[in-house]
PDB file of C-alpha atoms in Angstrom:
ATOM      1  CA  UNK A   1     -33.055 -35.827  -7.558  1.00 54.00           C
ATOM      2  CA  UNK A   2     -32.036 -37.181  -4.155  1.00 50.00           C
ATOM      3  CA  UNK A   3     -28.460 -37.527  -5.329  1.00 49.00           C
ATOM      4  CA  UNK A   4     -28.284 -33.882  -6.406  1.00 48.00           C
ATOM      5  CA  UNK A   5     -29.758 -32.709  -3.113  1.00 42.00           C
ATOM      6  CA  UNK A   6     -27.305 -34.907  -1.145  1.00 44.00           C
ATOM      7  CA  UNK A   7     -24.379 -33.597  -3.177  1.00 44.00           C
ATOM      8  CA  UNK A   8     -25.292 -29.940  -2.493  1.00 44.00           C
ATOM      9  CA  UNK A   9     -26.051 -30.650   1.158  1.00 43.00           C
ATOM     10  CA  UNK A  10     -22.651 -32.288   1.596  1.00 45.00           C
ATOM     11  CA  UNK A  11     -20.936 -29.333  -0.044  1.00 42.00           C
ATOM     12  CA  UNK A  12     -22.744 -26.965   2.336  1.00 44.00           C
ATOM     13  CA  UNK A  13     -21.548 -28.801   5.421  1.00 43.00           C
ATOM     14  CA  UNK A  14     -18.032 -29.753   4.300  1.00 40.00           C
ATOM     15  CA  UNK A  15     -16.987 -26.399   2.735  1.00 44.00           C
ATOM     16  CA  UNK A  16     -16.289 -23.683   5.314  1.00 46.00           C
ATOM     17  CA  UNK A  17     -18.727 -20.810   5.096  1.00 43.00           C
ATOM     18  CA  UNK A  18     -16.873 -17.558   4.947  1.00 46.00           C
ATOM     19  CA  UNK A  19     -19.311 -14.731   4.306  1.00 48.00           C
ATOM     20  CA  UNK A  20     -16.876 -11.847   4.333  1.00 51.00           C
ATOM     21  CA  UNK A  21     -14.270 -13.477   2.151  1.00 55.00           C
ATOM     22  CA  UNK A  22     -14.144 -10.721  -0.447  1.00 75.00           C
ATOM     23  CA  UNK A  23     -14.307  -7.916   2.047  1.00 90.00           C
ATOM     24  CA  UNK A  24     -12.122  -9.357   4.846  1.00 93.00           C
ATOM     25  CA  UNK A  25      -9.446 -11.086   2.772  1.00 94.00           C
ATOM     26  CA  UNK A  26      -6.345  -9.189   1.801  1.00 96.00           C
ATOM     27  CA  UNK A  27      -3.695  -6.932   3.267  1.00 96.00           C
ATOM     28  CA  UNK A  28      -4.712  -4.358   5.901  1.00 97.00           C
ATOM     29  CA  UNK A  29      -2.561  -1.569   7.327  1.00 96.00           C
ATOM     30  CA  UNK A  30      -3.120  -0.012  10.779  1.00 94.00           C
ATOM     31  CA  UNK A  31      -4.185   3.605  10.353  1.00 94.00           C
ATOM     32  CA  UNK A  32      -5.003   4.600  13.894  1.00 93.00           C
ATOM     33  CA  UNK A  33      -6.219   3.273  17.240  1.00 93.00           C
ATOM     34  CA  UNK A  34      -8.813   4.639  19.686  1.00 94.00           C
ATOM     35  CA  UNK A  35      -9.311   4.135  23.426  1.00 91.00           C
ATOM     36  CA  UNK A  36     -12.511   2.940  25.008  1.00 88.00           C
ATOM     37  CA  UNK A  37     -13.658   6.566  25.221  1.00 90.00           C
ATOM     38  CA  UNK A  38     -13.091   7.005  21.429  1.00 90.00           C
ATOM     39  CA  UNK A  39     -10.096   9.299  21.867  1.00 91.00           C
ATOM     40  CA  UNK A  40      -6.731   8.785  20.223  1.00 90.00           C
ATOM     41  CA  UNK A  41      -4.376   6.536  22.120  1.00 87.00           C
ATOM     42  CA  UNK A  42      -1.610   8.176  24.106  1.00 86.00           C
ATOM     43  CA  UNK A  43       1.865   8.591  22.718  1.00 84.00           C
ATOM     44  CA  UNK A  44       3.332   6.003  25.067  1.00 84.00           C
ATOM     45  CA  UNK A  45       1.031   3.244  23.736  1.00 80.00           C
ATOM     46  CA  UNK A  46       2.812   0.747  21.449  1.00 77.00           C
ATOM     47  CA  UNK A  47       0.123   1.127  18.778  1.00 76.00           C
ATOM     48  CA  UNK A  48       0.729   4.893  18.532  1.00 80.00           C
ATOM     49  CA  UNK A  49       3.487   4.721  15.960  1.00 79.00           C
ATOM     50  CA  UNK A  50       3.923   1.003  15.395  1.00 83.00           C
ATOM     51  CA  UNK A  51       3.588  -0.559  11.967  1.00 88.00           C
ATOM     52  CA  UNK A  52       0.989  -3.309  12.087  1.00 92.00           C
ATOM     53  CA  UNK A  53      -0.082  -5.158   8.963  1.00 95.00           C
ATOM     54  CA  UNK A  54      -2.718  -7.922   8.781  1.00 96.00           C
ATOM     55  CA  UNK A  55      -2.704 -10.340   5.867  1.00 97.00           C
ATOM     56  CA  UNK A  56      -5.944 -12.311   5.995  1.00 96.00           C
ATOM     57  CA  UNK A  57      -6.619 -15.463   3.979  1.00 93.00           C
ATOM     58  CA  UNK A  58      -9.370 -18.105   4.382  1.00 91.00           C
ATOM     59  CA  UNK A  59      -7.400 -20.333   6.826  1.00 91.00           C
ATOM     60  CA  UNK A  60      -4.466 -18.208   7.914  1.00 94.00           C
ATOM     61  CA  UNK A  61      -3.778 -14.750   9.252  1.00 96.00           C
ATOM     62  CA  UNK A  62      -0.434 -13.048   9.245  1.00 96.00           C
ATOM     63  CA  UNK A  63       0.123 -10.293  11.790  1.00 94.00           C
ATOM     64  CA  UNK A  64       3.225  -8.327  10.777  1.00 90.00           C
ATOM     65  CA  UNK A  65       5.791 -11.191  10.450  1.00 90.00           C
ATOM     66  CA  UNK A  66       3.899 -13.941  12.340  1.00 94.00           C
ATOM     67  CA  UNK A  67       1.598 -16.476  10.686  1.00 96.00           C
ATOM     68  CA  UNK A  68      -1.327 -18.032  12.582  1.00 96.00           C
ATOM     69  CA  UNK A  69      -4.032 -20.589  11.786  1.00 96.00           C
ATOM     70  CA  UNK A  70      -7.330 -18.701  11.755  1.00 95.00           C
ATOM     71  CA  UNK A  71     -10.866 -19.870  12.424  1.00 94.00           C
ATOM     72  CA  UNK A  72     -13.686 -17.531  11.535  1.00 93.00           C
ATOM     73  CA  UNK A  73     -16.548 -17.688  13.989  1.00 91.00           C
ATOM     74  CA  UNK A  74     -19.854 -16.177  12.876  1.00 88.00           C
ATOM     75  CA  UNK A  75     -19.427 -12.937  10.996  1.00 86.00           C
ATOM     76  CA  UNK A  76     -17.440 -10.927  13.553  1.00 93.00           C
ATOM     77  CA  UNK A  77     -14.814 -13.046  15.291  1.00 95.00           C
ATOM     78  CA  UNK A  78     -11.450 -14.511  14.369  1.00 95.00           C
ATOM     79  CA  UNK A  79      -9.919 -17.212  16.592  1.00 95.00           C
ATOM     80  CA  UNK A  80      -6.123 -17.449  16.303  1.00 95.00           C
ATOM     81  CA  UNK A  81      -5.734 -20.010  19.070  1.00 92.00           C
ATOM     82  CA  UNK A  82      -3.880 -17.774  21.516  1.00 92.00           C
ATOM     83  CA  UNK A  83      -6.115 -14.745  20.941  1.00 93.00           C
ATOM     84  CA  UNK A  84      -9.576 -13.867  19.661  1.00 96.00           C
ATOM     85  CA  UNK A  85     -10.288 -10.774  17.585  1.00 96.00           C
ATOM     86  CA  UNK A  86     -13.712  -9.162  17.229  1.00 96.00           C
ATOM     87  CA  UNK A  87     -14.025  -7.229  13.986  1.00 96.00           C
ATOM     88  CA  UNK A  88     -16.471  -5.036  12.103  1.00 95.00           C
ATOM     89  CA  UNK A  89     -16.496  -2.845   9.035  1.00 95.00           C
ATOM     90  CA  UNK A  90     -17.046   0.889   9.308  1.00 94.00           C
ATOM     91  CA  UNK A  91     -16.964   2.554   5.892  1.00 93.00           C
ATOM     92  CA  UNK A  92     -13.550   1.607   4.370  1.00 93.00           C
ATOM     93  CA  UNK A  93     -12.131   0.552   7.756  1.00 97.00           C
ATOM     94  CA  UNK A  94     -11.741  -2.851   9.297  1.00 97.00           C
ATOM     95  CA  UNK A  95     -12.034  -2.291  13.079  1.00 96.00           C
ATOM     96  CA  UNK A  96     -10.509  -4.869  15.377  1.00 96.00           C
ATOM     97  CA  UNK A  97     -10.654  -5.312  19.139  1.00 95.00           C
ATOM     98  CA  UNK A  98      -8.630  -8.060  20.748  1.00 93.00           C
ATOM     99  CA  UNK A  99     -10.664  -9.779  23.464  1.00 92.00           C
ATOM    100  CA  UNK A 100      -9.494  -8.588  26.848  1.00 89.00           C
ATOM    101  CA  UNK A 101      -8.351  -5.185  25.589  1.00 90.00           C
ATOM    102  CA  UNK A 102     -10.164  -1.928  25.208  1.00 88.00           C
ATOM    103  CA  UNK A 103      -8.262  -0.474  22.242  1.00 92.00           C
ATOM    104  CA  UNK A 104     -10.011  -0.420  18.860  1.00 95.00           C
ATOM    105  CA  UNK A 105      -7.704  -0.662  15.882  1.00 94.00           C
ATOM    106  CA  UNK A 106      -8.652   0.836  12.542  1.00 96.00           C
ATOM    107  CA  UNK A 107      -7.150  -0.756   9.451  1.00 97.00           C
ATOM    108  CA  UNK A 108      -7.316   0.286   5.789  1.00 97.00           C
ATOM    109  CA  UNK A 109      -6.715  -1.899   2.777  1.00 96.00           C
ATOM    110  CA  UNK A 110      -3.269  -1.141   1.374  1.00 94.00           C
ATOM    111  CA  UNK A 111      -4.650   0.683  -1.719  1.00 94.00           C
ATOM    112  CA  UNK A 112      -6.922   2.826   0.440  1.00 95.00           C
ATOM    113  CA  UNK A 113      -4.055   3.553   2.837  1.00 94.00           C
ATOM    114  CA  UNK A 114      -1.816   4.733  -0.007  1.00 93.00           C
ATOM    115  CA  UNK A 115      -4.633   6.927  -1.380  1.00 94.00           C
ATOM    116  CA  UNK A 116      -5.031   8.553   2.034  1.00 93.00           C
ATOM    117  CA  UNK A 117      -1.287   8.836   2.615  1.00 91.00           C
ATOM    118  CA  UNK A 118       0.385   9.167  -0.839  1.00 91.00           C
ATOM    119  CA  UNK A 119       3.776   9.668   0.810  1.00 89.00           C
ATOM    120  CA  UNK A 120       3.796   5.909   1.425  1.00 84.00           C
ATOM    121  CA  UNK A 121       3.375   5.062  -2.231  1.00 85.00           C
ATOM    122  CA  UNK A 122       6.085   2.863  -3.644  1.00 82.00           C
ATOM    123  CA  UNK A 123       8.713   4.808  -5.489  1.00 82.00           C
ATOM    124  CA  UNK A 124      11.011   3.113  -7.946  1.00 84.00           C
ATOM    125  CA  UNK A 125      14.381   4.538  -8.713  1.00 84.00           C
ATOM    126  CA  UNK A 126      16.382   3.390 -11.736  1.00 85.00           C
ATOM    127  CA  UNK A 127      20.051   2.959 -11.081  1.00 85.00           C
ATOM    128  CA  UNK A 128      22.899   2.264 -13.422  1.00 74.00           C
TER     129      UNK A 128
END
């Protein structure tokens, strides 16, 4: 009995705990961003019309074309080494605020993004 308990206890402490794995993992597309006052960001802000895609896996996070090692702290923070992101879930959205900034980014999973904006659906064209 002691051996079984020791085995499960060692698994608990050696395996990383990642509570949001199913919900957080995957590909997320930036839908919109809000200022501190919850108004849309101005047109001259880089997030206004910039394509930002997060690909989140258990130990890595890819932001657009750049891959980073990721550490998940608690159930609302991601540490990428050079920056920390606070996140939460609001309905279908993943909301992200980079520490030191006041802009809240709203991401949708790729499937939800395409449902909301069908014009971005992949279109295949057969050619000769």
